[in-house]
PDB file of N, CA and C in Angstrom:
ATOM      1  N   MET A 107     153.454-106.548  -5.635  1.00  0.00           N
ATOM      2  CA  MET A 107     153.203-105.157  -5.989  1.00  0.00           C
ATOM      3  C   MET A 107     153.063-104.647  -4.543  1.00  0.00           C
ATOM      4  N   SER A 108     153.480-103.501  -4.511  1.00  0.00           N
ATOM      5  CA  SER A 108     153.208-102.909  -3.135  1.00  0.00           C
ATOM      6  C   SER A 108     152.143-101.741  -3.408  1.00  0.00           C
ATOM      7  N   ALA A 109     151.819-101.525  -2.148  1.00  0.00           N
ATOM      8  CA  ALA A 109     150.332-100.369  -2.046  1.00  0.00           C
ATOM      9  C   ALA A 109     150.482 -99.442  -2.850  1.00  0.00           C
ATOM     10  N   ALA A 110     149.567 -98.923  -3.354  1.00  0.00           N
ATOM     11  CA  ALA A 110     149.531 -97.631  -4.275  1.00  0.00           C
ATOM     12  C   ALA A 110     149.555 -96.358  -3.189  1.00  0.00           C
ATOM     13  N   PRO A 111     150.621 -95.323  -3.887  1.00  0.00           N
ATOM     14  CA  PRO A 111     150.939 -94.443  -2.933  1.00  0.00           C
ATOM     15  C   PRO A 111     149.898 -93.570  -2.917  1.00  0.00           C
ATOM     16  N   ALA A 112     149.740 -92.623  -2.104  1.00  0.00           N
ATOM     17  CA  ALA A 112     148.600 -91.693  -1.551  1.00  0.00           C
ATOM     18  C   ALA A 112     148.349 -90.753  -2.863  1.00  0.00           C
ATOM     19  N   HIS A 113     149.274 -90.226  -3.848  1.00  0.00           N
ATOM     20  CA  HIS A 113     149.133 -89.481  -5.043  1.00  0.00           C
ATOM     21  C   HIS A 113     148.363 -90.422  -5.941  1.00  0.00           C
ATOM     22  N   LEU A 114     148.507 -91.855  -6.177  1.00  0.00           N
ATOM     23  CA  LEU A 114     147.980 -92.549  -7.036  1.00  0.00           C
ATOM     24  C   LEU A 114     146.388 -92.662  -6.591  1.00  0.00           C
ATOM     25  N   ASP A 115     146.100 -93.065  -5.405  1.00  0.00           N
ATOM     26  CA  ASP A 115     144.731 -92.846  -4.722  1.00  0.00           C
ATOM     27  C   ASP A 115     144.014 -91.552  -5.386  1.00  0.00           C
ATOM     28  N   ARG A 116     144.738 -90.506  -4.941  1.00  0.00           N
ATOM     29  CA  ARG A 116     144.072 -89.228  -5.356  1.00  0.00           C
ATOM     30  C   ARG A 116     143.710 -89.285  -6.935  1.00  0.00           C
ATOM     31  N   THR A 117     144.618 -89.583  -7.763  1.00  0.00           N
ATOM     32  CA  THR A 117     144.245 -89.570  -9.050  1.00  0.00           C
ATOM     33  C   THR A 117     143.094 -90.537  -9.401  1.00  0.00           C
ATOM     34  N   LEU A 118     143.203 -91.691  -8.882  1.00  0.00           N
ATOM     35  CA  LEU A 118     142.057 -92.682  -9.321  1.00  0.00           C
ATOM     36  C   LEU A 118     140.649 -92.108  -8.836  1.00  0.00           C
ATOM     37  N   ALA A 119     140.761 -91.623  -7.594  1.00  0.00           N
ATOM     38  CA  ALA A 119     139.363 -91.210  -6.862  1.00  0.00           C
ATOM     39  C   ALA A 119     139.057 -89.781  -7.752  1.00  0.00           C
ATOM     40  N   ALA A 120     139.784 -89.190  -8.332  1.00  0.00           N
ATOM     41  CA  ALA A 120     139.469 -87.874  -9.220  1.00  0.00           C
ATOM     42  C   ALA A 120     138.874 -88.376 -10.387  1.00  0.00           C
ATOM     43  N   LEU A 121     139.527 -89.536 -10.763  1.00  0.00           N
ATOM     44  CA  LEU A 121     138.854 -89.977 -12.330  1.00  0.00           C
ATOM     45  C   LEU A 121     137.887 -90.895 -12.104  1.00  0.00           C
ATOM     46  N   ALA A 122     137.215 -91.306 -10.766  1.00  0.00           N
ATOM     47  CA  ALA A 122     136.101 -92.138 -10.724  1.00  0.00           C
ATOM     48  C   ALA A 122     134.952 -91.572 -11.334  1.00  0.00           C
ATOM     49  N   ASP A 123     134.795 -90.310 -11.242  1.00  0.00           N
ATOM     50  CA  ASP A 123     133.781 -89.542 -11.925  1.00  0.00           C
ATOM     51  C   ASP A 123     133.477 -89.412 -13.254  1.00  0.00           C
ATOM     52  N   PRO A 124     132.619 -89.699 -14.036  1.00  0.00           N
ATOM     53  CA  PRO A 124     132.623 -89.597 -15.545  1.00  0.00           C
ATOM     54  C   PRO A 124     132.843 -88.126 -16.182  1.00  0.00           C
ATOM     55  N   ASN A 125     132.225 -87.093 -15.171  1.00  0.00           N
ATOM     56  CA  ASN A 125     132.220 -85.830 -15.578  1.00  0.00           C
ATOM     57  C   ASN A 125     133.918 -85.273 -15.457  1.00  0.00           C
ATOM     58  N   ARG A 126     134.539 -85.817 -14.332  1.00  0.00           N
ATOM     59  CA  ARG A 126     135.981 -85.426 -14.256  1.00  0.00           C
ATOM     60  C   ARG A 126     136.882 -86.039 -15.617  1.00  0.00           C
ATOM     61  N   ARG A 127     136.449 -87.392 -15.877  1.00  0.00           N
ATOM     62  CA  ARG A 127     137.038 -87.898 -16.992  1.00  0.00           C
ATOM     63  C   ARG A 127     137.049 -87.188 -18.173  1.00  0.00           C
ATOM     64  N   GLN A 128     135.639 -86.574 -18.575  1.00  0.00           N
ATOM     65  CA  GLN A 128     135.445 -85.829 -19.709  1.00  0.00           C
ATOM     66  C   GLN A 128     136.382 -84.500 -19.602  1.00  0.00           C
ATOM     67  N   VAL A 129     136.307 -84.053 -18.596  1.00  0.00           N
ATOM     68  CA  VAL A 129     137.270 -82.795 -18.402  1.00  0.00           C
ATOM     69  C   VAL A 129     138.805 -83.032 -18.821  1.00  0.00           C
ATOM     70  N   VAL A 130     139.133 -84.236 -18.171  1.00  0.00           N
ATOM     71  CA  VAL A 130     140.444 -84.598 -18.698  1.00  0.00           C
ATOM     72  C   VAL A 130     140.658 -84.856 -20.099  1.00  0.00           C
ATOM     73  N   ASP A 131     139.857 -85.235 -20.690  1.00  0.00           N
ATOM     74  CA  ASP A 131     139.830 -85.672 -22.267  1.00  0.00           C
ATOM     75  C   ASP A 131     139.689 -84.176 -22.973  1.00  0.00           C
ATOM     76  N   LEU A 132     138.995 -83.404 -22.547  1.00  0.00           N
ATOM     77  CA  LEU A 132     139.008 -82.033 -23.026  1.00  0.00           C
ATOM     78  C   LEU A 132     140.337 -81.339 -22.899  1.00  0.00           C
ATOM     79  N   LEU A 133     140.774 -81.440 -21.603  1.00  0.00           N
ATOM     80  CA  LEU A 133     141.923 -80.519 -21.290  1.00  0.00           C
ATOM     81  C   LEU A 133     143.301 -81.167 -22.176  1.00  0.00           C
ATOM     82  N   ALA A 134     143.094 -82.677 -22.445  1.00  0.00           N
ATOM     83  CA  ALA A 134     144.160 -83.237 -23.295  1.00  0.00           C
ATOM     84  C   ALA A 134     144.341 -82.655 -24.413  1.00  0.00           C
ATOM     85  N   GLN A 135     143.147 -82.175 -25.095  1.00  0.00           N
ATOM     86  CA  GLN A 135     143.333 -81.310 -26.513  1.00  0.00           C
ATOM     87  C   GLN A 135     144.015 -80.099 -26.306  1.00  0.00           C
ATOM     88  N   ARG A 136     143.680 -79.289 -25.388  1.00  0.00           N
ATOM     89  CA  ARG A 136     144.400 -77.752 -25.084  1.00  0.00           C
ATOM     90  C   ARG A 136     143.688 -77.311 -23.648  1.00  0.00           C
ATOM     91  N   PRO A 137     144.342 -76.337 -23.185  1.00  0.00           N
ATOM     92  CA  PRO A 137     143.740 -75.656 -22.008  1.00  0.00           C
ATOM     93  C   PRO A 137     142.229 -75.158 -22.294  1.00  0.00           C
ATOM     94  N   ARG A 138     141.900 -75.060 -21.418  1.00  0.00           N
ATOM     95  CA  ARG A 138     140.315 -73.961 -21.558  1.00  0.00           C
ATOM     96  C   ARG A 138     140.062 -73.342 -20.446  1.00  0.00           C
ATOM     97  N   GLN A 139     138.960 -72.579 -20.531  1.00  0.00           N
ATOM     98  CA  GLN A 139     138.702 -71.701 -19.221  1.00  0.00           C
ATOM     99  C   GLN A 139     137.328 -72.698 -18.693  1.00  0.00           C
ATOM    100  N   ALA A 140     136.962 -72.372 -17.479  1.00  0.00           N
ATOM    101  CA  ALA A 140     135.972 -73.022 -16.622  1.00  0.00           C
ATOM    102  C   ALA A 140     134.598 -73.033 -17.422  1.00  0.00           C
ATOM    103  N   GLY A 141     134.288 -71.873 -17.846  1.00  0.00           N
ATOM    104  CA  GLY A 141     133.289 -71.799 -18.591  1.00  0.00           C
ATOM    105  C   GLY A 141     133.000 -72.555 -19.824  1.00  0.00           C
ATOM    106  N   GLU A 142     133.926 -72.557 -20.728  1.00  0.00           N
ATOM    107  CA  GLU A 142     134.065 -73.472 -21.704  1.00  0.00           C
ATOM    108  C   GLU A 142     133.716 -74.877 -21.567  1.00  0.00           C
ATOM    109  N   LEU A 143     134.445 -75.451 -20.373  1.00  0.00           N
ATOM    110  CA  LEU A 143     134.421 -76.709 -20.080  1.00  0.00           C
ATOM    111  C   LEU A 143     132.914 -77.040 -19.575  1.00  0.00           C
ATOM    112  N   ALA A 144     132.350 -75.909 -18.670  1.00  0.00           N
ATOM    113  CA  ALA A 144     131.090 -76.228 -18.330  1.00  0.00           C
ATOM    114  C   ALA A 144     129.899 -76.436 -19.467  1.00  0.00           C
ATOM    115  N   ARG A 145     130.071 -75.328 -20.481  1.00  0.00           N
ATOM    116  CA  ARG A 145     129.308 -75.448 -21.577  1.00  0.00           C
ATOM    117  C   ARG A 145     129.353 -76.893 -22.437  1.00  0.00           C
ATOM    118  N   GLU A 146     130.750 -77.333 -22.381  1.00  0.00           N
ATOM    119  CA  GLU A 146     131.002 -78.383 -23.262  1.00  0.00           C
ATOM    120  C   GLU A 146     130.507 -79.848 -22.821  1.00  0.00           C
ATOM    121  N   LEU A 147     130.463 -79.784 -21.330  1.00  0.00           N
ATOM    122  CA  LEU A 147     129.864 -81.045 -20.690  1.00  0.00           C
ATOM    123  C   LEU A 147     128.310 -80.776 -20.053  1.00  0.00           C
ATOM    124  N   GLY A 148     127.778 -79.487 -20.367  1.00  0.00           N
ATOM    125  CA  GLY A 148     126.415 -79.231 -20.152  1.00  0.00           C
ATOM    126  C   GLY A 148     126.123 -79.265 -18.526  1.00  0.00           C
ATOM    127  N   LEU A 149     127.241 -78.607 -17.858  1.00  0.00           N
ATOM    128  CA  LEU A 149     127.068 -78.641 -16.405  1.00  0.00           C
ATOM    129  C   LEU A 149     126.931 -77.157 -15.778  1.00  0.00           C
ATOM    130  N   ALA A 150     126.427 -76.946 -14.491  1.00  0.00           N
ATOM    131  CA  ALA A 150     126.242 -75.714 -14.104  1.00  0.00           C
ATOM    132  C   ALA A 150     127.649 -75.234 -13.836  1.00  0.00           C
ATOM    133  N   PRO A 151     127.700 -73.899 -13.769  1.00  0.00           N
ATOM    134  CA  PRO A 151     129.221 -73.324 -13.200  1.00  0.00           C
ATOM    135  C   PRO A 151     129.453 -73.766 -11.658  1.00  0.00           C
ATOM    136  N   PRO A 152     128.698 -73.864 -10.618  1.00  0.00           N
ATOM    137  CA  PRO A 152     129.098 -74.339  -9.224  1.00  0.00           C
ATOM    138  C   PRO A 152     129.605 -75.876  -9.520  1.00  0.00           C
ATOM    139  N   ALA A 153     128.753 -76.598 -10.501  1.00  0.00           N
ATOM    140  CA  ALA A 153     129.113 -78.232 -10.495  1.00  0.00           C
ATOM    141  C   ALA A 153     130.573 -78.050 -11.182  1.00  0.00           C
ATOM    142  N   MET A 154     130.741 -77.557 -12.249  1.00  0.00           N
ATOM    143  CA  MET A 154     132.076 -77.488 -12.808  1.00  0.00           C
ATOM    144  C   MET A 154     133.149 -77.024 -12.019  1.00  0.00           C
ATOM    145  N   SER A 155     132.833 -75.930 -11.037  1.00  0.00           N
ATOM    146  CA  SER A 155     133.792 -75.579 -10.184  1.00  0.00           C
ATOM    147  C   SER A 155     134.250 -76.691  -9.272  1.00  0.00           C
ATOM    148  N   ARG A 156     133.286 -77.590  -8.564  1.00  0.00           N
ATOM    149  CA  ARG A 156     133.436 -78.524  -7.612  1.00  0.00           C
ATOM    150  C   ARG A 156     134.660 -79.501  -8.413  1.00  0.00           C
ATOM    151  N   HIS A 157     134.168 -80.167  -9.742  1.00  0.00           N
ATOM    152  CA  HIS A 157     134.989 -80.652 -10.287  1.00  0.00           C
ATOM    153  C   HIS A 157     136.447 -80.472 -10.626  1.00  0.00           C
ATOM    154  N   LEU A 158     136.650 -78.942 -10.816  1.00  0.00           N
ATOM    155  CA  LEU A 158     137.796 -78.710 -11.265  1.00  0.00           C
ATOM    156  C   LEU A 158     138.455 -78.458 -10.113  1.00  0.00           C
ATOM    157  N   ARG A 159     138.051 -78.113  -8.668  1.00  0.00           N
ATOM    158  CA  ARG A 159     138.725 -78.055  -7.508  1.00  0.00           C
ATOM    159  C   ARG A 159     139.222 -79.723  -7.361  1.00  0.00           C
ATOM    160  N   THR A 160     138.501 -80.434  -7.342  1.00  0.00           N
ATOM    161  CA  THR A 160     138.871 -82.114  -7.188  1.00  0.00           C
ATOM    162  C   THR A 160     140.018 -82.196  -8.043  1.00  0.00           C
ATOM    163  N   LEU A 161     140.020 -81.993  -9.362  1.00  0.00           N
ATOM    164  CA  LEU A 161     141.003 -82.329 -10.184  1.00  0.00           C
ATOM    165  C   LEU A 161     142.422 -81.425  -9.790  1.00  0.00           C
ATOM    166  N   ARG A 162     142.180 -80.140  -9.328  1.00  0.00           N
ATOM    167  CA  ARG A 162     143.308 -79.435  -8.934  1.00  0.00           C
ATOM    168  C   ARG A 162     144.030 -80.170  -7.731  1.00  0.00           C
ATOM    169  N   GLU A 163     143.187 -80.512  -6.542  1.00  0.00           N
ATOM    170  CA  GLU A 163     143.538 -81.137  -5.582  1.00  0.00           C
ATOM    171  C   GLU A 163     144.227 -82.563  -5.785  1.00  0.00           C
ATOM    172  N   SER A 164     143.789 -83.124  -6.870  1.00  0.00           N
ATOM    173  CA  SER A 164     144.372 -84.292  -7.230  1.00  0.00           C
ATOM    174  C   SER A 164     145.767 -84.322  -7.955  1.00  0.00           C
ATOM    175  N   GLY A 165     146.195 -83.109  -8.536  1.00  0.00           N
ATOM    176  CA  GLY A 165     147.459 -82.727  -9.248  1.00  0.00           C
ATOM    177  C   GLY A 165     147.183 -82.889 -10.666  1.00  0.00           C
ATOM    178  N   LEU A 166     145.956 -83.466 -11.125  1.00  0.00           N
ATOM    179  CA  LEU A 166     145.691 -83.517 -12.486  1.00  0.00           C
ATOM    180  C   LEU A 166     145.612 -82.514 -13.264  1.00  0.00           C
ATOM    181  N   VAL A 167     145.168 -81.464 -12.772  1.00  0.00           N
ATOM    182  CA  VAL A 167     144.805 -80.047 -13.440  1.00  0.00           C
ATOM    183  C   VAL A 167     145.632 -78.719 -12.744  1.00  0.00           C
ATOM    184  N   GLU A 168     146.053 -77.969 -13.465  1.00  0.00           N
ATOM    185  CA  GLU A 168     146.502 -76.769 -12.909  1.00  0.00           C
ATOM    186  C   GLU A 168     145.834 -75.490 -13.641  1.00  0.00           C
ATOM    187  N   GLU A 169     145.934 -74.579 -12.638  1.00  0.00           N
ATOM    188  CA  GLU A 169     145.111 -73.259 -12.894  1.00  0.00           C
ATOM    189  C   GLU A 169     146.088 -72.115 -13.346  1.00  0.00           C
ATOM    190  N   SER A 170     145.913 -71.339 -14.322  1.00  0.00           N
ATOM    191  CA  SER A 170     146.634 -70.299 -14.400  1.00  0.00           C
ATOM    192  C   SER A 170     145.810 -69.218 -14.906  1.00  0.00           C
ATOM    193  N   HIS A 171     146.208 -68.008 -14.782  1.00  0.00           N
ATOM    194  CA  HIS A 171     145.647 -66.394 -15.016  1.00  0.00           C
ATOM    195  C   HIS A 171     146.617 -66.070 -16.301  1.00  0.00           C
ATOM    196  N   PRO A 172     145.940 -65.510 -17.394  1.00  0.00           N
ATOM    197  CA  PRO A 172     146.504 -64.777 -18.567  1.00  0.00           C
ATOM    198  C   PRO A 172     146.933 -63.403 -17.829  1.00  0.00           C
ATOM    199  N   GLU A 173     147.942 -62.755 -18.230  1.00  0.00           N
ATOM    200  CA  GLU A 173     148.491 -61.546 -18.101  1.00  0.00           C
ATOM    201  C   GLU A 173     147.637 -60.663 -18.087  1.00  0.00           C
ATOM    202  N   PHE A 174     146.645 -60.577 -19.006  1.00  0.00           N
ATOM    203  CA  PHE A 174     145.744 -59.496 -19.533  1.00  0.00           C
ATOM    204  C   PHE A 174     144.646 -59.332 -18.611  1.00  0.00           C
ATOM    205  N   ASP A 175     144.261 -60.326 -17.694  1.00  0.00           N
ATOM    206  CA  ASP A 175     143.146 -60.492 -16.847  1.00  0.00           C
ATOM    207  C   ASP A 175     143.314 -61.364 -15.765  1.00  0.00           C
ATOM    208  N   ALA A 176     143.462 -60.987 -14.592  1.00  0.00           N
ATOM    209  CA  ALA A 176     143.575 -61.916 -13.465  1.00  0.00           C
ATOM    210  C   ALA A 176     142.499 -62.681 -12.981  1.00  0.00           C
ATOM    211  N   ARG A 177     141.296 -62.225 -13.542  1.00  0.00           N
ATOM    212  CA  ARG A 177     140.085 -62.759 -13.115  1.00  0.00           C
ATOM    213  C   ARG A 177     139.645 -64.089 -13.957  1.00  0.00           C
ATOM    214  N   VAL A 178     140.253 -64.052 -15.085  1.00  0.00           N
ATOM    215  CA  VAL A 178     140.297 -65.368 -15.904  1.00  0.00           C
ATOM    216  C   VAL A 178     141.145 -66.498 -15.562  1.00  0.00           C
ATOM    217  N   ARG A 179     140.548 -67.771 -15.601  1.00  0.00           N
ATOM    218  CA  ARG A 179     141.190 -68.847 -15.074  1.00  0.00           C
ATOM    219  C   ARG A 179     141.234 -69.702 -16.338  1.00  0.00           C
ATOM    220  N   ILE A 180     142.522 -70.187 -16.551  1.00  0.00           N
ATOM    221  CA  ILE A 180     142.716 -71.069 -17.655  1.00  0.00           C
ATOM    222  C   ILE A 180     143.140 -72.564 -17.097  1.00  0.00           C
ATOM    223  N   TYR A 181     142.483 -73.668 -17.436  1.00  0.00           N
ATOM    224  CA  TYR A 181     142.889 -75.056 -16.742  1.00  0.00           C
ATOM    225  C   TYR A 181     143.712 -75.726 -17.894  1.00  0.00           C
ATOM    226  N   ALA A 182     144.605 -76.278 -17.276  1.00  0.00           N
ATOM    227  CA  ALA A 182     145.398 -77.090 -18.219  1.00  0.00           C
ATOM    228  C   ALA A 182     145.915 -78.499 -17.543  1.00  0.00           C
ATOM    229  N   LEU A 183     145.987 -79.641 -18.279  1.00  0.00           N
ATOM    230  CA  LEU A 183     146.459 -80.982 -17.893  1.00  0.00           C
ATOM    231  C   LEU A 183     147.805 -80.888 -17.524  1.00  0.00           C
ATOM    232  N   ARG A 184     147.920 -81.610 -16.299  1.00  0.00           N
ATOM    233  CA  ARG A 184     149.168 -81.632 -15.840  1.00  0.00           C
ATOM    234  C   ARG A 184     149.643 -83.461 -15.911  1.00  0.00           C
ATOM    235  N   PRO A 185     150.667 -83.550 -16.666  1.00  0.00           N
ATOM    236  CA  PRO A 185     150.921 -84.947 -17.319  1.00  0.00           C
ATOM    237  C   PRO A 185     151.565 -86.050 -15.927  1.00  0.00           C
ATOM    238  N   GLN A 186     151.969 -85.454 -15.172  1.00  0.00           N
ATOM    239  CA  GLN A 186     152.678 -86.252 -14.013  1.00  0.00           C
ATOM    240  C   GLN A 186     152.033 -87.390 -13.394  1.00  0.00           C
ATOM    241  N   PRO A 187     150.596 -86.707 -12.737  1.00  0.00           N
ATOM    242  CA  PRO A 187     150.022 -87.819 -12.091  1.00  0.00           C
ATOM    243  C   PRO A 187     149.469 -89.111 -13.192  1.00  0.00           C
ATOM    244  N   MET A 188     149.041 -88.713 -14.582  1.00  0.00           N
ATOM    245  CA  MET A 188     148.969 -89.891 -15.596  1.00  0.00           C
ATOM    246  C   MET A 188     150.289 -90.567 -15.539  1.00  0.00           C
ATOM    247  N   VAL A 189     151.323 -90.067 -15.720  1.00  0.00           N
ATOM    248  CA  VAL A 189     152.546 -90.975 -15.920  1.00  0.00           C
ATOM    249  C   VAL A 189     152.693 -92.037 -14.750  1.00  0.00           C
ATOM    250  N   HIS A 190     152.364 -91.706 -13.640  1.00  0.00           N
ATOM    251  CA  HIS A 190     152.285 -92.382 -12.261  1.00  0.00           C
ATOM    252  C   HIS A 190     151.196 -93.532 -12.385  1.00  0.00           C
ATOM    253  N   LEU A 191     150.004 -93.075 -13.025  1.00  0.00           N
ATOM    254  CA  LEU A 191     149.153 -93.958 -13.175  1.00  0.00           C
ATOM    255  C   LEU A 191     149.481 -95.294 -14.064  1.00  0.00           C
ATOM    256  N   LEU A 192     149.985 -94.735 -15.250  1.00  0.00           N
ATOM    257  CA  LEU A 192     150.406 -95.535 -16.479  1.00  0.00           C
ATOM    258  C   LEU A 192     151.486 -96.495 -15.665  1.00  0.00           C
ATOM    259  N   ARG A 193     152.575 -95.941 -15.100  1.00  0.00           N
ATOM    260  CA  ARG A 193     153.391 -96.890 -14.446  1.00  0.00           C
ATOM    261  C   ARG A 193     152.809 -98.113 -13.636  1.00  0.00           C
ATOM    262  N   TRP A 194     151.893 -97.762 -12.883  1.00  0.00           N
ATOM    263  CA  TRP A 194     151.247 -98.522 -11.680  1.00  0.00           C
ATOM    264  C   TRP A 194     150.494 -99.599 -12.588  1.00  0.00           C
ATOM    265  N   LEU A 195     149.957 -99.246 -13.622  1.00  0.00           N
ATOM    266  CA  LEU A 195     149.026-100.215 -14.675  1.00  0.00           C
ATOM    267  C   LEU A 195     149.869-101.234 -15.419  1.00  0.00           C
ATOM    268  N   GLU A 196     151.039-100.501 -15.858  1.00  0.00           N
ATOM    269  CA  GLU A 196     152.041-101.237 -16.380  1.00  0.00           C
ATOM    270  C   GLU A 196     152.729-102.451 -15.473  1.00  0.00           C
ATOM    271  N   GLU A 197     153.009-102.063 -14.154  1.00  0.00           N
ATOM    272  CA  GLU A 197     153.595-103.133 -13.331  1.00  0.00           C
ATOM    273  C   GLU A 197     152.167-104.232 -12.807  1.00  0.00           C
ATOM    274  N   SER A 198     151.104-103.608 -12.888  1.00  0.00           N
ATOM    275  CA  SER A 198     149.745-104.736 -12.529  1.00  0.00           C
ATOM    276  C   SER A 198     149.895-105.536 -13.751  1.00  0.00           C
ATOM    277  N   GLU A 199     149.839-105.066 -15.072  1.00  0.00           N
ATOM    278  CA  GLU A 199     149.895-105.776 -15.910  1.00  0.00           C
ATOM    279  C   GLU A 199     151.041-107.097 -16.037  1.00  0.00           C
ATOM    280  N   ARG A 200     152.156-106.444 -15.853  1.00  0.00           N
ATOM    281  CA  ARG A 200     153.323-107.412 -15.667  1.00  0.00           C
ATOM    282  C   ARG A 200     153.156-108.536 -14.743  1.00  0.00           C
ATOM    283  N   LEU A 201     152.604-108.345 -13.449  1.00  0.00           N
ATOM    284  CA  LEU A 201     152.051-109.330 -12.517  1.00  0.00           C
ATOM    285  C   LEU A 201     151.169-110.225 -13.076  1.00  0.00           C
ATOM    286  N   TRP A 202     149.906-109.577 -13.373  1.00  0.00           N
ATOM    287  CA  TRP A 202     149.145-110.524 -14.209  1.00  0.00           C
ATOM    288  C   TRP A 202     149.655-111.403 -15.015  1.00  0.00           C
ATOM    289  N   THR A 203     150.187-110.948 -15.959  1.00  0.00           N
ATOM    290  CA  THR A 203     150.871-111.669 -17.026  1.00  0.00           C
ATOM    291  C   THR A 203     151.728-112.907 -16.382  1.00  0.00           C
ATOM    292  N   GLU A 204     152.497-112.585 -15.610  1.00  0.00           N
ATOM    293  CA  GLU A 204     153.382-113.820 -14.833  1.00  0.00           C
ATOM    294  C   GLU A 204     152.447-114.729 -14.227  1.00  0.00           C
ATOM    295  N   GLN A 205     151.614-114.246 -13.724  1.00  0.00           N
ATOM    296  CA  GLN A 205     150.565-115.286 -12.841  1.00  0.00           C
ATOM    297  C   GLN A 205     150.043-115.776 -13.819  1.00  0.00           C
ATOM    298  N   LEU A 206     149.415-115.476 -14.945  1.00  0.00           N
ATOM    299  CA  LEU A 206     148.873-116.221 -15.872  1.00  0.00           C
ATOM    300  C   LEU A 206     149.956-117.185 -16.644  1.00  0.00           C
ATOM    301  N   ALA A 207     151.099-116.855 -16.891  1.00  0.00           N
ATOM    302  CA  ALA A 207     151.836-117.773 -17.615  1.00  0.00           C
ATOM    303  C   ALA A 207     152.291-118.998 -16.739  1.00  0.00           C
ATOM    304  N   ALA A 208     152.276-118.591 -15.079  1.00  0.00           N
ATOM    305  CA  ALA A 208     152.746-119.671 -14.139  1.00  0.00           C
ATOM    306  C   ALA A 208     151.552-120.644 -14.152  1.00  0.00           C
ATOM    307  N   PHE A 209     150.288-120.379 -14.153  1.00  0.00           N
ATOM    308  CA  PHE A 209     149.113-120.864 -14.409  1.00  0.00           C
ATOM    309  C   PHE A 209     149.053-121.847 -15.575  1.00  0.00           C
ATOM    310  N   LYS A 210     149.267-121.135 -16.809  1.00  0.00           N
ATOM    311  CA  LYS A 210     149.503-121.934 -17.961  1.00  0.00           C
ATOM    312  C   LYS A 210     150.270-123.346 -17.964  1.00  0.00           C
ATOM    313  N   ALA A 211     151.572-122.826 -17.219  1.00  0.00           N
ATOM    314  CA  ALA A 211     152.693-123.781 -17.147  1.00  0.00           C
ATOM    315  C   ALA A 211     152.228-125.070 -16.265  1.00  0.00           C
ATOM    316  N   HIS A 212     151.453-124.674 -15.193  1.00  0.00           N
ATOM    317  CA  HIS A 212     151.076-125.621 -14.139  1.00  0.00           C
ATOM    318  C   HIS A 212     150.021-126.617 -14.787  1.00  0.00           C
ATOM    319  N   VAL A 213     148.904-125.849 -15.450  1.00  0.00           N
ATOM    320  CA  VAL A 213     148.044-126.647 -16.286  1.00  0.00           C
ATOM    321  C   VAL A 213     148.733-127.680 -17.169  1.00  0.00           C
ATOM    322  N   GLU A 214     149.380-127.130 -18.126  1.00  0.00           N
ATOM    323  CA  GLU A 214     150.107-127.764 -19.231  1.00  0.00           C
ATOM    324  C   GLU A 214     150.975-129.305 -18.573  1.00  0.00           C
ATOM    325  N   ARG A 215     151.486-128.886 -17.503  1.00  0.00           N
ATOM    326  CA  ARG A 215     152.433-129.700 -16.947  1.00  0.00           C
ATOM    327  C   ARG A 215     151.751-130.900 -16.315  1.00  0.00           C
ATOM    328  N   ASP A 216     150.386-130.417 -15.643  1.00  0.00           N
ATOM    329  CA  ASP A 216     149.449-131.766 -15.103  1.00  0.00           C
ATOM    330  C   ASP A 216     148.644-132.234 -16.154  1.00  0.00           C
ATOM    331  N   ALA A 217     148.608-131.825 -17.481  1.00  0.00           N
ATOM    332  CA  ALA A 217     147.860-132.181 -18.283  1.00  0.00           C
ATOM    333  C   ALA A 217     148.233-133.701 -18.962  1.00  0.00           C
TER     334      ALA A 217
END
């Protein structure tokens, strides 16, 4: 298995924090404003802002502004980084399955 690409490293680093994983879980339900996310998680607005910045920089989250008010920021989940993560996990699982099958065959052959 080849080394993980940089975008996968950014995804995993962003998901390493439990608060950011909770944000991803909430955004998987529907897009939300930063204030709503902060209230749901019980975080201060500056802390939520830092988490959202990390998620945006990783590509997991995108920010938009409704036409009626450019000051309002709506955050939504971007699926592509999760697709890359899922593919990497599937490849890891395939390699482990092959290794375990080879080990089982080796043990049974020598038994």
